[in-house]
Amino acid sequence: MPTRRSQDTDAGDALFETAVEQFDAAADLIGLDDKIRTILRSPKNEIIVSFPVEMDDGTLRMFRGYRVQHSDILGPFKGGLRFSPDVDLGEVKALAMWMTWKTSLANVPFGGAKGGIAFNPREHSDGELQRIVRRFTHALGSNIGPEHDIPAPDIGSNAQAMVWMMDTYLNAGGMGDRQNTRRVVTGKTIETGGSVGRDKATGQGAAFVLAHHFEQINRDLRGTTAAIQGFGNVGEHCARAMARMGVTMTHVADHTGAIMNGHGIDPERLWEHTSRHGGVAGFGDADEIDVEEFFSADVDILVPAAIENQITEERAPNVKASVVVEGANGPTSVRGEEILIDRGIEILPDVLANAGGVTVSYFEWLQNKMSARWRLAQVDDELRRYLWEAADQIEEEKKRLACSRREAAYAVALNRIGTVFAQRGIWP
Ligand code: GLU
């Protein structure tokens, strides 16, 4: 048995096992070549760095950072960086693998990667945060690059962190390259080379995918209700986009608690509250409820937009929504999914529902490469086009293979990757 390292946890290992299990099922379904399956079952590179950072009080603290590069068969490695005390190797490996399927499904010319630093960003001053991000970037060195591996934000990180990464990378590189390598990260602020519409892209994309689904089943989104778990970047923007489509958000939950108001919770007002108080708890215009009540809310749409493993075997039997939109990565456990499907609940899987972020990351990367600036309408139109094309391909594959929507999504993604492996061959 391989020696267990201190940075591995059971939860992380279990998540990677889930990712492999989902992959194996889809590989069986499409009859993926065994050699390609063997390659894709493990990440290509697993980078772990430890680096010292001076705290404001003059003490020194060591931090552990990760970057797992799963596959670059379709293009440079791509994926976010998570800042959370729960970050560990198994979790990052699972998230990196999911990125490979997501970029392939969205048909953007990238591979899959994920990274993170195991720490709580809320416990640090801006100065400390900046030093942590810059030291991590320095420690990664040439493991990232504009045509090699391109990080982006994820839980706990944001546009400012991406700007610090970009600045560190540019300053460490040669003078002549400074201006044309800012696409080494995406999700930057607009002023430093970010794209309009990138901040809302993941939530907006989830709403586009939901609208597509409702169109398919000939149902009107107007007048429906939704429960959203997580009111960070994904949940907040998904709530706003759904509100524009006529959906009323009646339930919201996050790490501070859960709230409900049958008449609707205004996303703008809730955002004002969460940005001041750090979470939904204490929001005046709603009643506090129990988290289990949240998962059994009597709504049409349930959007898990927080962390992994939320719709579990225990919670799935209580879900009343008719459709689950996976804004988060891996929010539904394998058994939870079986129960939802048995109960006739539709799942719009993460690799489709939250692919809006990485799709607009691709637009940002393209704009940087061409020194161009797109308008918001152009970004939104293109995003809708990419996601609806992927959604159409999934529905076709779902019918053809008579399988779940997640398996169909994997089938589309794996067929694309399989074709490229077949044409390129396995070197040497
Ligand atoms: N972290 C996001 C995701 O999980 C975005 C990745 C990116 O833009 O590269 O899809």
Coordinates of C-alpha atoms and ligand atoms in Angstrom, one line a residue:
M1 CA 0.0 0.0 0.0
P2 CA 1.4 3.5 -0.8
T3 CA 2.4 5.5 2.3
R4 CA -0.3 7.9 3.3
R5 CA 0.8 11.5 3.4
S6 CA -0.3 13.9 6.1
Q7 CA -2.0 16.1 3.5
D8 CA -4.4 13.4 2.4
T9 CA -7.8 13.1 4.1
D10 CA -10.5 10.4 3.8
A11 CA -12.9 13.0 2.4
G12 CA -10.5 14.0 -0.3
D13 CA -9.7 10.4 -1.2
A14 CA -13.4 9.6 -1.3
L15 CA -14.1 12.6 -3.6
F16 CA -11.4 11.4 -6.1
E17 CA -12.8 7.9 -5.9
T18 CA -16.2 9.4 -6.8
A19 CA -14.7 11.2 -9.8
V20 CA -13.0 8.0 -11.0
E21 CA -16.2 6.0 -10.5
Q22 CA -18.2 8.5 -12.6
F23 CA -15.5 8.4 -15.3
D24 CA -15.4 4.6 -15.4
A25 CA -19.2 4.4 -15.8
A26 CA -19.1 6.8 -18.8
A27 CA -16.0 5.0 -20.2
D28 CA -17.8 1.7 -20.1
L29 CA -20.9 3.3 -21.7
I30 CA -19.0 4.6 -24.7
G31 CA -16.5 1.7 -24.9
L32 CA -13.5 4.0 -24.4
D33 CA -10.2 2.5 -25.5
D34 CA -8.5 0.8 -22.5
K35 CA -5.2 2.6 -23.0
I36 CA -6.9 6.0 -23.0
R37 CA -8.9 5.0 -20.0
T38 CA -5.7 4.1 -18.1
I39 CA -4.1 7.4 -19.0
L40 CA -7.2 9.5 -18.0
R41 CA -7.7 7.7 -14.6
S42 CA -4.8 9.6 -13.0
P43 CA -3.6 13.2 -13.3
K44 CA -0.6 13.9 -15.4
N45 CA 1.2 16.0 -12.7
E46 CA 0.6 16.6 -9.0
I47 CA 2.5 19.5 -7.7
I48 CA 2.7 20.2 -4.0
V49 CA 4.6 23.3 -2.7
S50 CA 5.4 24.5 0.8
F51 CA 6.3 28.1 1.2
P52 CA 7.0 30.6 4.0
V53 CA 5.1 33.8 4.4
E54 CA 5.7 36.6 7.0
M55 CA 2.6 37.5 9.0
D56 CA 1.7 41.1 10.0
D57 CA 3.0 40.4 13.5
G58 CA 6.4 39.5 12.2
T59 CA 6.1 35.7 12.7
L60 CA 6.6 33.3 9.9
R61 CA 4.1 30.7 8.8
M62 CA 4.4 27.8 6.3
F63 CA 1.7 27.3 3.8
R64 CA 0.9 24.3 1.6
G65 CA -0.2 24.8 -2.0
Y66 CA -1.4 22.4 -4.7
R67 CA -1.6 22.3 -8.5
V68 CA -2.9 19.2 -10.1
Q69 CA -2.7 19.0 -13.9
H70 CA -5.0 16.3 -15.1
S71 CA -4.8 16.4 -18.9
D72 CA -3.5 18.8 -21.6
I73 CA -4.5 16.6 -24.6
L74 CA -7.0 19.4 -25.8
G75 CA -4.9 22.4 -24.9
P76 CA -3.2 24.1 -21.9
F77 CA -4.2 23.0 -18.4
K78 CA -7.0 25.1 -17.1
G79 CA -8.8 25.5 -13.8
G80 CA -9.3 27.5 -10.7
L81 CA -7.5 27.9 -7.4
R82 CA -9.3 27.2 -4.2
F83 CA -8.4 29.0 -0.9
S84 CA -9.9 27.0 1.9
P85 CA -8.7 25.1 5.0
D86 CA -10.3 21.9 3.5
V87 CA -8.2 21.9 0.4
D88 CA -6.3 18.7 0.1
L89 CA -4.7 16.5 -2.6
G90 CA -7.6 14.2 -3.1
E91 CA -10.1 17.0 -3.5
V92 CA -7.8 18.9 -5.9
K93 CA -7.3 15.7 -8.0
A94 CA -11.1 15.2 -8.3
L95 CA -11.7 18.8 -9.2
A96 CA -8.8 18.7 -11.8
M97 CA -10.3 15.6 -13.5
W98 CA -13.8 17.3 -13.6
M99 CA -12.1 20.3 -15.3
T100 CA -10.9 18.1 -18.1
W101 CA -14.4 16.9 -18.9
K102 CA -15.8 20.4 -18.5
T103 CA -13.5 22.1 -20.9
S104 CA -13.9 19.3 -23.4
L105 CA -17.7 19.4 -23.1
A106 CA -17.8 23.2 -23.5
N107 CA -15.5 22.8 -26.5
V108 CA -12.9 25.3 -25.4
P109 CA -9.3 24.5 -26.4
F110 CA -8.1 23.7 -22.9
G111 CA -7.3 20.7 -20.7
G112 CA -8.1 20.3 -17.0
A113 CA -6.3 21.4 -13.8
K114 CA -7.1 22.6 -10.3
G115 CA -5.1 24.0 -7.4
G116 CA -5.4 25.6 -4.1
I117 CA -3.9 26.7 -0.8
A118 CA -4.9 25.1 2.4
F119 CA -5.8 28.1 4.5
N120 CA -8.7 30.3 5.5
P121 CA -8.5 33.7 3.6
R122 CA -11.0 35.3 6.0
E123 CA -8.4 35.0 8.8
H124 CA -5.8 37.2 7.0
S125 CA -5.3 40.9 6.3
D126 CA -5.0 42.1 2.7
G127 CA -1.3 42.4 3.1
E128 CA -0.9 38.8 4.3
L129 CA -3.2 37.6 1.5
Q130 CA -1.1 39.4 -1.1
R131 CA 2.1 37.9 0.3
I132 CA 0.6 34.4 0.4
V133 CA -0.6 34.6 -3.2
R134 CA 2.6 36.0 -4.5
R135 CA 4.8 33.4 -2.7
F136 CA 2.5 30.6 -4.0
T137 CA 2.9 32.0 -7.6
H138 CA 6.7 32.2 -7.1
A139 CA 6.7 28.6 -5.7
L140 CA 4.8 27.3 -8.7
G141 CA 7.3 29.0 -11.0
S142 CA 7.2 27.7 -14.6
N143 CA 4.6 25.1 -13.7
I144 CA 2.1 27.7 -14.8
G145 CA 2.2 29.7 -18.1
P146 CA 0.0 31.4 -20.7
E147 CA 0.3 28.4 -23.1
H148 CA 0.9 25.8 -20.4
D149 CA -1.3 26.1 -17.3
I150 CA -3.7 29.0 -16.7
P151 CA -5.2 29.4 -13.2
A152 CA -8.5 31.2 -12.4
P153 CA -10.6 32.0 -9.3
D154 CA -12.5 29.3 -7.4
I155 CA -13.9 29.2 -3.8
G156 CA -12.2 31.7 -1.5
S157 CA -10.1 33.3 -4.3
N158 CA -11.1 36.3 -6.4
A159 CA -10.1 38.8 -9.2
Q160 CA -7.7 40.6 -6.9
A161 CA -5.8 37.4 -6.2
M162 CA -5.6 36.7 -9.9
V163 CA -4.1 40.2 -10.5
W164 CA -1.4 39.5 -7.8
M165 CA -0.6 36.3 -9.5
M166 CA -0.4 37.9 -12.9
D167 CA 1.8 40.7 -11.6
T168 CA 4.1 38.3 -9.8
Y169 CA 4.4 36.1 -12.9
L170 CA 5.1 39.1 -15.2
N171 CA 7.7 40.6 -12.9
A172 CA 9.5 37.2 -12.7
G173 CA 9.6 36.8 -16.5
G174 CA 11.6 38.5 -19.2
M175 CA 11.0 42.2 -20.0
G176 CA 10.0 41.4 -23.6
D177 CA 7.3 39.0 -22.6
R178 CA 5.5 41.2 -20.0
Q179 CA 2.7 42.5 -22.2
N180 CA 1.8 39.3 -23.9
T181 CA 1.8 36.9 -21.0
R182 CA -1.0 38.5 -18.9
R183 CA -3.3 35.7 -20.0
V184 CA -1.3 33.4 -17.6
V185 CA -4.4 33.8 -15.4
T186 CA -8.0 34.5 -16.1
G187 CA -10.7 36.0 -13.9
K188 CA -8.7 39.2 -13.5
T189 CA -10.2 42.6 -12.9
I190 CA -11.4 44.4 -16.0
E191 CA -8.8 47.1 -15.6
T192 CA -5.8 44.7 -15.7
G193 CA -7.0 42.6 -18.6
G194 CA -10.1 40.8 -17.4
S195 CA -13.2 40.3 -19.5
V196 CA -16.5 42.0 -18.9
G197 CA -19.0 39.4 -17.8
R198 CA -16.4 37.0 -16.3
D199 CA -17.4 37.8 -12.7
K200 CA -21.0 36.7 -13.3
A201 CA -20.2 34.0 -15.9
T202 CA -20.6 30.8 -13.8
G203 CA -23.9 31.9 -12.3
Q204 CA -25.1 33.4 -15.6
G205 CA -24.2 30.1 -17.4
A206 CA -26.1 28.0 -14.9
A207 CA -29.2 30.2 -15.6
F208 CA -28.7 29.8 -19.4
V209 CA -28.5 26.0 -18.9
L210 CA -31.7 26.1 -16.8
A211 CA -33.5 28.2 -19.4
H212 CA -32.4 25.8 -22.1
H213 CA -33.8 22.8 -20.1
F214 CA -37.1 24.6 -19.5
E215 CA -37.4 25.3 -23.2
Q216 CA -36.8 21.6 -24.0
I217 CA -39.6 20.5 -21.7
N218 CA -41.9 23.3 -22.8
R219 CA -42.2 24.8 -19.4
D220 CA -42.2 28.5 -18.5
L221 CA -39.6 29.7 -16.1
R222 CA -41.6 32.7 -15.2
G223 CA -43.4 32.2 -11.8
T224 CA -41.2 29.3 -10.7
T225 CA -39.4 29.3 -7.3
A226 CA -35.8 28.4 -6.4
A227 CA -33.6 27.4 -3.4
I228 CA -30.0 28.3 -3.7
Q229 CA -27.2 26.9 -1.6
G230 CA -24.2 29.1 -1.4
F231 CA -24.3 32.9 -2.0
G232 CA -20.7 33.4 -3.2
N233 CA -19.8 34.3 -6.7
V234 CA -21.8 31.5 -8.3
G235 CA -25.0 31.6 -6.2
E236 CA -25.3 35.4 -6.2
H237 CA -24.9 35.8 -9.9
C238 CA -27.2 32.8 -10.6
A239 CA -29.8 34.4 -8.4
R240 CA -29.6 37.6 -10.2
A241 CA -29.7 36.0 -13.7
M242 CA -32.6 33.7 -12.6
A243 CA -34.5 36.8 -11.3
R244 CA -34.1 38.4 -14.7
M245 CA -35.8 35.3 -16.1
G246 CA -38.7 35.6 -13.7
V247 CA -37.7 33.0 -11.1
T248 CA -38.4 33.9 -7.4
M249 CA -35.7 32.8 -5.0
T250 CA -37.4 31.8 -1.8
H251 CA -34.7 29.8 0.1
V252 CA -31.0 30.5 0.5
A253 CA -28.4 28.6 2.6
D254 CA -24.7 29.1 3.2
H255 CA -22.0 28.3 5.8
T256 CA -23.6 30.7 8.3
G257 CA -27.2 29.3 8.1
A258 CA -30.3 29.0 6.0
I259 CA -33.2 31.5 5.4
M260 CA -36.6 31.5 3.7
N261 CA -39.2 34.0 2.5
G262 CA -42.2 32.6 0.5
H263 CA -42.7 36.0 -1.1
G264 CA -39.1 36.0 -2.4
I265 CA -35.7 37.2 -1.3
D266 CA -34.2 40.1 -3.3
P267 CA -30.7 39.1 -4.6
E268 CA -29.5 42.7 -4.5
R269 CA -30.6 43.2 -0.9
L270 CA -29.2 39.9 0.2
W271 CA -25.9 40.7 -1.5
E272 CA -25.7 44.0 0.4
H273 CA -26.2 42.0 3.6
T274 CA -23.7 39.2 2.9
S275 CA -21.0 41.6 1.8
R276 CA -21.4 43.4 5.1
H277 CA -21.9 40.4 7.4
G278 CA -20.1 37.6 5.6
G279 CA -23.1 35.4 5.2
V280 CA -26.9 35.0 5.0
A281 CA -27.5 34.7 8.7
G282 CA -29.3 37.7 10.2
F283 CA -30.8 38.8 7.0
G284 CA -33.9 40.9 8.1
D285 CA -36.4 40.1 5.4
A286 CA -36.6 36.3 5.9
D287 CA -37.0 33.6 8.5
E288 CA -34.1 31.4 9.7
I289 CA -34.6 27.7 8.9
D290 CA -32.7 24.5 9.5
V291 CA -30.3 23.3 6.8
E292 CA -32.3 20.1 6.4
E293 CA -35.5 22.2 5.9
F294 CA -33.6 24.0 3.2
F295 CA -32.9 20.8 1.3
S296 CA -36.5 19.7 1.5
A297 CA -37.8 23.1 0.4
D298 CA -41.0 23.1 -1.6
V299 CA -39.6 24.8 -4.7
D300 CA -39.3 24.1 -8.4
I301 CA -35.6 24.5 -8.7
L302 CA -32.7 23.6 -6.4
V303 CA -29.3 25.1 -7.1
P304 CA -26.4 23.7 -5.0
A305 CA -23.8 26.3 -5.6
A306 CA -21.5 25.8 -2.6
I307 CA -19.3 22.8 -2.1
E308 CA -19.1 19.1 -2.8
N309 CA -21.2 16.3 -1.5
Q310 CA -24.3 18.2 -0.4
I311 CA -27.2 16.2 -2.0
T312 CA -26.4 12.9 -0.2
E313 CA -28.2 9.6 0.2
E314 CA -29.8 11.1 3.3
R315 CA -31.0 14.3 1.7
A316 CA -32.0 13.1 -1.8
P317 CA -35.2 11.4 -0.7
N318 CA -36.5 14.8 0.7
V319 CA -35.8 17.0 -2.3
K320 CA -39.0 18.4 -3.6
A321 CA -37.6 20.4 -6.5
S322 CA -38.2 19.0 -10.0
V323 CA -34.8 20.1 -11.3
V324 CA -31.4 20.3 -9.7
V325 CA -28.9 22.8 -11.3
E326 CA -25.3 21.9 -10.2
G327 CA -23.7 25.3 -9.8
A328 CA -21.0 23.8 -7.6
N329 CA -18.6 21.1 -8.6
G330 CA -19.6 17.6 -7.4
P331 CA -22.5 18.6 -5.1
T332 CA -24.4 15.4 -5.6
S333 CA -23.0 12.1 -4.3
V334 CA -23.2 9.0 -6.5
R335 CA -26.0 7.4 -4.4
G336 CA -27.8 10.8 -4.0
E337 CA -27.9 11.0 -7.8
E338 CA -29.4 7.5 -8.1
I339 CA -32.1 8.4 -5.7
L340 CA -32.9 11.7 -7.5
I341 CA -33.1 9.9 -10.9
D342 CA -35.4 7.2 -9.4
R343 CA -37.7 9.9 -8.2
G344 CA -37.8 11.5 -11.6
I345 CA -35.9 14.6 -10.6
E346 CA -33.8 16.1 -13.5
I347 CA -30.2 16.9 -12.9
L348 CA -28.3 19.5 -14.9
P349 CA -24.8 18.3 -14.2
D350 CA -21.9 20.4 -13.0
V351 CA -19.7 19.9 -16.1
L352 CA -22.5 21.7 -18.0
A353 CA -24.2 23.9 -15.5
N354 CA -21.1 25.6 -14.1
A355 CA -19.0 25.6 -17.4
G356 CA -19.9 29.3 -17.9
G357 CA -16.9 30.3 -15.8
V358 CA -14.3 28.5 -17.8
T359 CA -16.0 29.4 -21.1
V360 CA -15.7 33.1 -20.4
S361 CA -12.2 32.5 -19.1
Y362 CA -11.4 31.3 -22.6
F363 CA -12.9 34.5 -24.0
E364 CA -10.7 36.5 -21.6
W365 CA -7.6 34.5 -22.7
L366 CA -8.5 35.1 -26.3
Q367 CA -9.1 38.8 -25.8
N368 CA -5.7 39.1 -24.1
K369 CA -4.0 37.2 -26.9
M370 CA -5.5 39.5 -29.5
S371 CA -5.3 42.7 -27.3
A372 CA -9.0 43.0 -27.9
R373 CA -12.0 44.0 -25.8
W374 CA -15.4 42.5 -26.2
R375 CA -18.7 44.1 -25.2
L376 CA -20.9 42.5 -22.6
A377 CA -23.6 41.6 -25.1
Q378 CA -21.0 39.8 -27.2
V379 CA -19.7 37.8 -24.2
D380 CA -23.2 36.8 -23.1
D381 CA -24.3 35.8 -26.6
E382 CA -21.2 33.7 -27.1
L383 CA -21.5 32.1 -23.7
R384 CA -25.1 31.2 -24.4
R385 CA -24.2 29.8 -27.8
Y386 CA -21.3 27.6 -26.3
L387 CA -23.5 26.3 -23.5
W388 CA -26.6 25.6 -25.5
E389 CA -24.5 23.8 -28.1
A390 CA -23.1 21.6 -25.3
A391 CA -26.6 21.1 -23.9
D392 CA -28.0 20.1 -27.3
Q393 CA -25.2 17.5 -27.7
I394 CA -25.9 16.1 -24.3
E395 CA -29.6 15.7 -25.0
E396 CA -28.9 13.9 -28.2
E397 CA -26.4 11.6 -26.6
K398 CA -28.8 11.0 -23.7
K399 CA -31.4 9.7 -26.1
R400 CA -29.0 7.7 -28.2
L401 CA -27.4 5.9 -25.2
A402 CA -30.5 5.9 -23.0
C403 CA -28.4 7.0 -20.0
S404 CA -28.3 9.7 -17.4
R405 CA -27.6 13.3 -18.3
R406 CA -24.3 13.2 -16.5
E407 CA -23.2 10.1 -18.3
A408 CA -24.3 11.7 -21.6
A409 CA -22.2 14.8 -20.7
Y410 CA -19.2 12.6 -20.0
A411 CA -19.8 10.8 -23.3
V412 CA -19.7 14.0 -25.3
A413 CA -16.5 15.1 -23.5
L414 CA -14.8 11.7 -23.7
N415 CA -15.6 11.1 -27.3
R416 CA -13.9 14.4 -28.1
I417 CA -10.8 13.5 -26.1
G418 CA -10.8 10.0 -27.4
T419 CA -10.8 11.2 -31.0
V420 CA -7.8 13.5 -30.4
F421 CA -5.9 10.7 -28.6
A422 CA -6.6 8.4 -31.6
Q423 CA -5.4 10.9 -34.1
R424 CA -2.3 12.0 -32.1
G425 CA -1.4 8.5 -30.9
I426 CA 0.3 7.8 -27.6
W427 CA 3.8 9.0 -27.5
P428 CA 6.4 7.5 -27.9
Ligands
GLU1 N1 -13.1 27.6 -10.9 C1 -14.0 27.6 -12.0 C2 -14.5 26.2 -12.3 O1 -14.5 25.3 -11.5 C3 -13.5 28.3 -13.2 C4 -12.2 27.8 -13.9 C5 -11.6 28.6 -14.9 O2 -12.1 29.7 -15.3 O3 -10.5 28.3 -15.4 O4 -15.0 25.9 -13.4

